[in-house]
Coordinates of C-alpha atoms and ligand atoms in Angstrom, one line a residue:
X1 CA 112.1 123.3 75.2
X2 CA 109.6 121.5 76.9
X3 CA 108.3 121.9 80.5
X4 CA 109.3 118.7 83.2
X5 CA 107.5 118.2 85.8
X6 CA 107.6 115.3 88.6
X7 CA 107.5 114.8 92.3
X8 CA 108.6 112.2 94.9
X9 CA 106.8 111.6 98.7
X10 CA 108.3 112.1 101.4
X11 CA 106.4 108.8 102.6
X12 CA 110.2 107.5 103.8
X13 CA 113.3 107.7 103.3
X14 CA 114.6 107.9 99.3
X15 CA 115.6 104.9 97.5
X16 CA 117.2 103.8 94.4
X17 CA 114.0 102.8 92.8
X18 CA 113.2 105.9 93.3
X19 CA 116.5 107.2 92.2
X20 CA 116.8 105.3 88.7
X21 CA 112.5 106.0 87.9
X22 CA 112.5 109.4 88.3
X23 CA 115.7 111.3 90.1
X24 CA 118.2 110.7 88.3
X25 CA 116.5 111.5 84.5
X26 CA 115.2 114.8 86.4
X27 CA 118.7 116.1 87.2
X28 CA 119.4 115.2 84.0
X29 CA 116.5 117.3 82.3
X30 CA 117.5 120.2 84.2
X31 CA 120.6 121.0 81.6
X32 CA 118.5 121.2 78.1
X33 CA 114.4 121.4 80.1
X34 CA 112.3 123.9 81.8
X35 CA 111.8 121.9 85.0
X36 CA 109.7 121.4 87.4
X37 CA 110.6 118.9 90.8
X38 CA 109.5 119.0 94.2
X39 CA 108.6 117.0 97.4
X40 CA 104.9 116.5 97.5
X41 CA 104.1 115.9 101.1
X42 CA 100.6 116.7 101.2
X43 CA 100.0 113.9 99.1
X44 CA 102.9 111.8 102.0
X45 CA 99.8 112.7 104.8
X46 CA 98.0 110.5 103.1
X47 CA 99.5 107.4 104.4
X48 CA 102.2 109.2 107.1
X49 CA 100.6 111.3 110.9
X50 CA 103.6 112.1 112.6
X51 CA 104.8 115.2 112.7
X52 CA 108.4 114.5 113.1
X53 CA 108.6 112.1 110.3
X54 CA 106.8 114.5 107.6
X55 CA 108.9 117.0 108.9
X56 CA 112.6 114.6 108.9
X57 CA 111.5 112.9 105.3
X58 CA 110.8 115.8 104.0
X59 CA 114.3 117.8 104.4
X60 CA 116.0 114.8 103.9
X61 CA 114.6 114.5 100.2
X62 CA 115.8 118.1 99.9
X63 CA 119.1 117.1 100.4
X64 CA 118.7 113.8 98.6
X65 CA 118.3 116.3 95.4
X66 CA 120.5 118.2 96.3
X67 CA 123.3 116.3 96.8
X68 CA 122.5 113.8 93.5
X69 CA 122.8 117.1 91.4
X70 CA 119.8 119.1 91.1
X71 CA 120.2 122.6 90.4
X72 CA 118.0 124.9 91.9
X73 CA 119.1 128.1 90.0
X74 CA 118.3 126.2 86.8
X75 CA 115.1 124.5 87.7
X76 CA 111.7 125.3 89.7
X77 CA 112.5 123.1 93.0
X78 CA 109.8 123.2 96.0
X79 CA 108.1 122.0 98.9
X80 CA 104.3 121.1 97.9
X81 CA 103.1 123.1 100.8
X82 CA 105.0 126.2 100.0
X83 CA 103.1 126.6 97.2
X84 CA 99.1 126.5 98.7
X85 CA 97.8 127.5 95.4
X86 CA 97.8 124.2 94.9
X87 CA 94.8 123.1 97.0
X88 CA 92.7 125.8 95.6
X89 CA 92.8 124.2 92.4
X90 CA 92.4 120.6 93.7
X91 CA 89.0 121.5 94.9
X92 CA 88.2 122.9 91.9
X93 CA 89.1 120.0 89.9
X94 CA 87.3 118.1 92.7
X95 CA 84.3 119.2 91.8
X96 CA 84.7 118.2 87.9
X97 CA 85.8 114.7 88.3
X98 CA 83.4 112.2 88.5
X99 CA 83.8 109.7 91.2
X100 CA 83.6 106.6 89.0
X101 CA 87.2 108.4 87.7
X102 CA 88.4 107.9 91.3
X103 CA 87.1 104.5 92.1
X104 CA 88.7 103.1 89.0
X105 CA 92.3 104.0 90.7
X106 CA 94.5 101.0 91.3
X107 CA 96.6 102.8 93.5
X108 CA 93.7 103.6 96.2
X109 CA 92.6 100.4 96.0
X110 CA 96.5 99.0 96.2
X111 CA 97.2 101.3 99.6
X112 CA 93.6 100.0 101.2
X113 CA 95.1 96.4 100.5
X114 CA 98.0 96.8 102.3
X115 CA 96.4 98.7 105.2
X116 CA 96.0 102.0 104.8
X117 CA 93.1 104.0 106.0
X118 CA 90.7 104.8 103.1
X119 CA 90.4 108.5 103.9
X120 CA 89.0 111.5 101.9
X121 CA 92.4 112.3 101.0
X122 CA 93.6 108.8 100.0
X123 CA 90.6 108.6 97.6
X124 CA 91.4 112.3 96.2
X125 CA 94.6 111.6 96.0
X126 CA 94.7 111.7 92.4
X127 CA 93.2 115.2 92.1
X128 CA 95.8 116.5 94.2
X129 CA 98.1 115.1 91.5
X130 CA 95.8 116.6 88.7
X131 CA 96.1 119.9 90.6
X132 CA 100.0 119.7 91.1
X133 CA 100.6 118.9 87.0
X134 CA 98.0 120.8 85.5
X135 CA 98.9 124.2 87.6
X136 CA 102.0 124.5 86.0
X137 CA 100.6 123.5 82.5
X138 CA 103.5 120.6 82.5
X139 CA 104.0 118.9 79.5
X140 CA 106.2 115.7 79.8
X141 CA 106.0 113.9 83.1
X142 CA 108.9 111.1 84.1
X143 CA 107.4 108.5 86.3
X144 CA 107.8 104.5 87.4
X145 CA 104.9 102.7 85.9
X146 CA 102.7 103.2 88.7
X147 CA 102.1 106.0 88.5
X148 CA 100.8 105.6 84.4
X149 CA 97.3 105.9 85.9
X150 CA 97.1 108.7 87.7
X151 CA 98.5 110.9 84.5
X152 CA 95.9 109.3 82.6
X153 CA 93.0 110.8 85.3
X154 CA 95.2 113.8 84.6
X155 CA 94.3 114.6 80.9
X156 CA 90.7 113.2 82.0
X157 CA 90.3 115.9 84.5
X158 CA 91.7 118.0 82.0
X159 CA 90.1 116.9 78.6
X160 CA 86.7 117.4 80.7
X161 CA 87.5 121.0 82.5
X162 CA 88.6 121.7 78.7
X163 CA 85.3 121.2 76.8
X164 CA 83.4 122.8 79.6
X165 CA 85.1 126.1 79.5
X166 CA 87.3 126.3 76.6
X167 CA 91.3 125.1 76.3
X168 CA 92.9 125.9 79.5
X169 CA 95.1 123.3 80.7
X170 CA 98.2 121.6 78.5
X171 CA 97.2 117.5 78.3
X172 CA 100.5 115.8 80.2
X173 CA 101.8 113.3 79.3
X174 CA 104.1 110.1 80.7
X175 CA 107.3 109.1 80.5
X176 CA 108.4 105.4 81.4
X177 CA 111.5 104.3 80.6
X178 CA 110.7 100.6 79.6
X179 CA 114.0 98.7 81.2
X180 CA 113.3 100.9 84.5
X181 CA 109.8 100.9 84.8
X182 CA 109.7 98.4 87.6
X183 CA 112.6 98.0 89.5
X184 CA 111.9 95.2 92.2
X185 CA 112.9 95.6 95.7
X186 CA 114.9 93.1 98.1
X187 CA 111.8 90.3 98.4
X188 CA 111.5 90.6 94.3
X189 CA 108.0 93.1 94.6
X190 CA 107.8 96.5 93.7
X191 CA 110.5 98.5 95.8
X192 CA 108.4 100.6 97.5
X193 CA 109.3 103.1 100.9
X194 CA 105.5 101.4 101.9
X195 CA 106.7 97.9 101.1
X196 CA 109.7 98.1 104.2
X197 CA 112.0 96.4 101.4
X198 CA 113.7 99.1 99.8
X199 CA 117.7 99.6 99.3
X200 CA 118.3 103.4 100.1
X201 CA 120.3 106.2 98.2
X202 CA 122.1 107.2 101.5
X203 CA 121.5 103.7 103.5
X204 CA 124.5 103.6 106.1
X205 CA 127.4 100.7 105.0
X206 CA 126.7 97.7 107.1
X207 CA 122.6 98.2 106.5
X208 CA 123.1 98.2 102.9
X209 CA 125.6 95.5 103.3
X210 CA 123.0 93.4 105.2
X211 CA 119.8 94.2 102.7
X212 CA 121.9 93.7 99.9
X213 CA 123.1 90.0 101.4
X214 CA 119.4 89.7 102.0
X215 CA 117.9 89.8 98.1
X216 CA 115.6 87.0 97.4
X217 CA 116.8 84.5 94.2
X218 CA 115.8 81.2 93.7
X219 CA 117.4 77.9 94.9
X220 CA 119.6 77.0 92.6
X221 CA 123.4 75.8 93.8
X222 CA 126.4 77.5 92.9
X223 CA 126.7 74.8 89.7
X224 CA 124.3 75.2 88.1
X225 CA 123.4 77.8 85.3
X226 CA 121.2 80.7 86.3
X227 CA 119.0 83.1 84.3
X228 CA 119.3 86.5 84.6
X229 CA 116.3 87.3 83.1
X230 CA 114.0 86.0 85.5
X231 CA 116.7 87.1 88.6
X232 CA 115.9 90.2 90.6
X233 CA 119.5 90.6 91.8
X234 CA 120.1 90.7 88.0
X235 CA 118.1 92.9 87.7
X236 CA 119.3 95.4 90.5
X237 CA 122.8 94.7 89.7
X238 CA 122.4 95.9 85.8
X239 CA 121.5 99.7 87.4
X240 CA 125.2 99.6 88.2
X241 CA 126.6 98.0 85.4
X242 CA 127.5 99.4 82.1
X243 CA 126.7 97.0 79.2
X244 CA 130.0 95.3 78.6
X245 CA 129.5 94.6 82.5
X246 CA 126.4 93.6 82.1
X247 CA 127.2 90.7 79.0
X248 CA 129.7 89.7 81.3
X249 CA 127.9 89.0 84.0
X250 CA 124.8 87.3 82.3
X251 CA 127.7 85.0 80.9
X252 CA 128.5 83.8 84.2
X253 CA 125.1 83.6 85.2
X254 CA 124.5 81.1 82.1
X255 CA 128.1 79.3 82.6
X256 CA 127.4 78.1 86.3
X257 CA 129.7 78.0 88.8
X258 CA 128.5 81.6 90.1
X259 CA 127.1 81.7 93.4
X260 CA 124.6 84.5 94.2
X261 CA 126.4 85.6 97.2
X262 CA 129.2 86.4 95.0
X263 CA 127.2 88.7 92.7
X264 CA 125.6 90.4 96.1
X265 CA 129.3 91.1 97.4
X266 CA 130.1 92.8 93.8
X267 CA 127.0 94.4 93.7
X268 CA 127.1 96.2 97.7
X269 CA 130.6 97.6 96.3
X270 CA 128.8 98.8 93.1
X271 CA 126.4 100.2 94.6
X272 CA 128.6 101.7 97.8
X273 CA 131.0 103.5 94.8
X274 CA 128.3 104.6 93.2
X275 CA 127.1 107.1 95.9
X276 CA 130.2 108.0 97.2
X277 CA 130.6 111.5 95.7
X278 CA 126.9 112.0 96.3
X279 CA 127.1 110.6 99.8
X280 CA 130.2 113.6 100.9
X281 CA 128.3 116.3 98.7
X282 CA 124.8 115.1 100.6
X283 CA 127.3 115.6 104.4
X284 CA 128.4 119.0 102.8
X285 CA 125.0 120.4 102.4
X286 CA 123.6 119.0 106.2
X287 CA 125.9 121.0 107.6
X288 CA 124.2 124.3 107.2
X289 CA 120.3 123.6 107.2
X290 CA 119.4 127.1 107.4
X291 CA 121.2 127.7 103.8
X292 CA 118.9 124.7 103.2
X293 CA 116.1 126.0 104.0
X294 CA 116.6 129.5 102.2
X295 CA 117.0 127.3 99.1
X296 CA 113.3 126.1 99.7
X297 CA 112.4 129.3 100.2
X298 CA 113.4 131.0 97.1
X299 CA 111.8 127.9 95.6
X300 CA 108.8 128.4 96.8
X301 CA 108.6 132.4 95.6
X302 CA 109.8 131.1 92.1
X303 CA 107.1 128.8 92.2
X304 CA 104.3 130.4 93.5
X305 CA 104.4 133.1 90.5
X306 CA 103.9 130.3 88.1
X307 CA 100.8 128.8 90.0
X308 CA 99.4 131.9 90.5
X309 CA 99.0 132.7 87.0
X310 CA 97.0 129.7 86.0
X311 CA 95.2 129.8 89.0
X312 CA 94.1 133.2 88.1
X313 CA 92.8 132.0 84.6
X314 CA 91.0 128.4 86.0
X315 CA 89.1 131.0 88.5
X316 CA 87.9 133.4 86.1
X317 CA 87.2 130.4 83.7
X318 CA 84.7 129.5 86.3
X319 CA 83.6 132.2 87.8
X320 CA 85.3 132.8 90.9
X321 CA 87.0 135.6 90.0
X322 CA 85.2 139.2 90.7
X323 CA 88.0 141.5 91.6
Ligands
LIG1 P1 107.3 104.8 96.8 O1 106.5 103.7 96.1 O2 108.6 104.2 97.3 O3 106.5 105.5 97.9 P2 106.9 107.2 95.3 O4 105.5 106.8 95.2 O5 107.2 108.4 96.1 O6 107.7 105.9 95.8 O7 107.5 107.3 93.9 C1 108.3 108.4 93.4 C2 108.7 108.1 92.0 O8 109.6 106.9 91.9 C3 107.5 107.7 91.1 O9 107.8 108.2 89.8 C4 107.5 106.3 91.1 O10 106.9 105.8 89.9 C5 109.0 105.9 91.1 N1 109.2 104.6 91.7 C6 109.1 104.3 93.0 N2 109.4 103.0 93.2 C7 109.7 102.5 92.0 C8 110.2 101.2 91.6 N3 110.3 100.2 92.4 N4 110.4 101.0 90.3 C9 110.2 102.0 89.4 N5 109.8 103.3 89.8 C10 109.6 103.5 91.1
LIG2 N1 101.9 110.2 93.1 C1 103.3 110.3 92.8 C2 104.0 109.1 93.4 O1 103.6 108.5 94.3 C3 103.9 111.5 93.4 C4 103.4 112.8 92.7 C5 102.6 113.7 93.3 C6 103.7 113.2 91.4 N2 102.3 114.7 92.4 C7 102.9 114.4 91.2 C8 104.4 112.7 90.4 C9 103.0 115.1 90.0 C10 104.5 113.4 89.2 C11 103.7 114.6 89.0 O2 105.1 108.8 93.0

């Protein structure tokens, strides 16, 4: 049985990029996995300073999970900050990675393109990460492809704090599903909670309605035959669709005489059914937060036994330890 371990930031509000990259094969790991799944919102400071917002995103990813199906008698489920364990160890990874490693992040150089202040913790962002897999000596990691870099510093970080002071830390590694590795958001990029262009899990009917009406295809009339391969309402629509559904519709796409609107209208139902029982589990749950909040708790003690172990090793490895 193999150890899972992923996270999601609480940078905004959850998303179904989100959702088909990494949620929804998490809650499925939990039946047959030891797993590991929590809301990392030290690494959300890096790009979020308000208080309220940290604070809001942060329980309402909680209940995201919740509500979508995550267990959390049969997994490890936490807040990133309940468990402070983990900044000791970022620092001491800090100091064994070089910071040619760091500069050579696309991500850090992504977020300072679109804006984002380049501070210390933006550029040691990937530490934190190192610190948050490693700690818990993960083994298999479900991601979106952006993230394939930062697992790679990983088992750099690792590799190197390995041959220094013996075999320590368990080399992580990815997992992408290839069809899902990039699912594009309503102007055809990357949906991204950064990117303002996201369809959300628990969006509220006429929003989702309006951003679904909204997805960018090209020009082509209602005529003339379309290519689904190269359409990203294609290929938001196929997350909904079971194959036979799928064959269908790339039929119609290639027939002509299908007008994109059409396809948007099927796919806001799709999508609207889709949630529903999540959606009245997800009202269930908000109803009593501090129930909620007990849940974190108990997370967090679960947690914290597991950090503590390996941060007790990684310290005497160096020579921290005395007591
Ligand atoms: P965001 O980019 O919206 O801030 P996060 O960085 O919190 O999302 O990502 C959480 C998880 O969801 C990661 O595993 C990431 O790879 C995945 N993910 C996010 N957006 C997408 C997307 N558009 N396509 C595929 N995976 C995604
Ligand atoms: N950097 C990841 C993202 O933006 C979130 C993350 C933080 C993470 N720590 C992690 C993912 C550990 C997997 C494992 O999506």
């Amino acid at each position: 049985m193999s150890r899972i371990l992923s996270g999601i930031q609480p940078s905004g509000v959850l998303h179904i990029g989100n959702y088909f990259a990494m949620m929804k094969q998490m809650i499925r790991f939990q039946e047959d996995h030891e797993l590991f799944c929590f809301i990392v919102n030290y690494h959300a400071m890096t790009s979020l300073h308000d208080k309220k917002e940290l604070r809001d995103n942060t329980v309402s990813a909680v209940l995201d999970f919740l509500a979508l199906g995550l267990d959390p008698e049969k997994t490890h489920f936490w807040i990133q900050s309940d468990v402070p364990e983990v900044t000791e160890l970022t620092w001491i990874l800090g100091c064994h990675t070089s910071l040619g490693l760091l500069e050579r992040s696309h991500s850090y150089k992504d977020k300072i393109a679109k804006g984002i202040q380049p501070s210390c913790g933006l550029f040691t962002y990937p530490v934190l990460m190192a610190a948050d897999i490693l700690l818990y000596q993960a083994e298999v990691i479900p991601v979106g492809k952006d993230q394939k870099q930062h697992i790679e510093i990983t088992r750099d970080i690792a590799e190197r704090f390995n041959n220094v002071y013996g075999d320590t830390f368990v080399l992580p590694a990815p997992m992408i599903s290839d069809d899902i590795a990039v699912i594009p958001g309503i102007d055809g990029l990357k949906m991204s909670k950064s990117y303002g262009n996201t369809l959300n899990i628990f969006e509220e009917e006429k929003s989702l309605k309006k951003k679904v009406m909204k997805i960018v295809t090209d020009s082509k009339g209602v005529e003339e035959p379309k290519d689904p391969a190269t359409c990203n309402l294609f290929a938001i629509y196929r997350l909904f669709a079971d194959s036979d559904k799928q064959e269908a519709m790339k039929d119609r796409y290639q027939q002509g005489g299908l007008g994109y609107g059409e396809v948007k209208k099927e796919l806001f139902s799709m999508i609207w059914e889709y949630f529903r029982p999540y959606r009245d589990k997800r009202e269930e749950f908000a109803k009593d937060p501090g129930e909620i909040l007990a849940i974190m708790k108990n997370g967090a003690e679960k947690t914290r036994k597991v950090a503590a172990e390996t941060l007790d090793i990684v310290k005497d490895r160096v020579g921290l330890k005395y007591l």
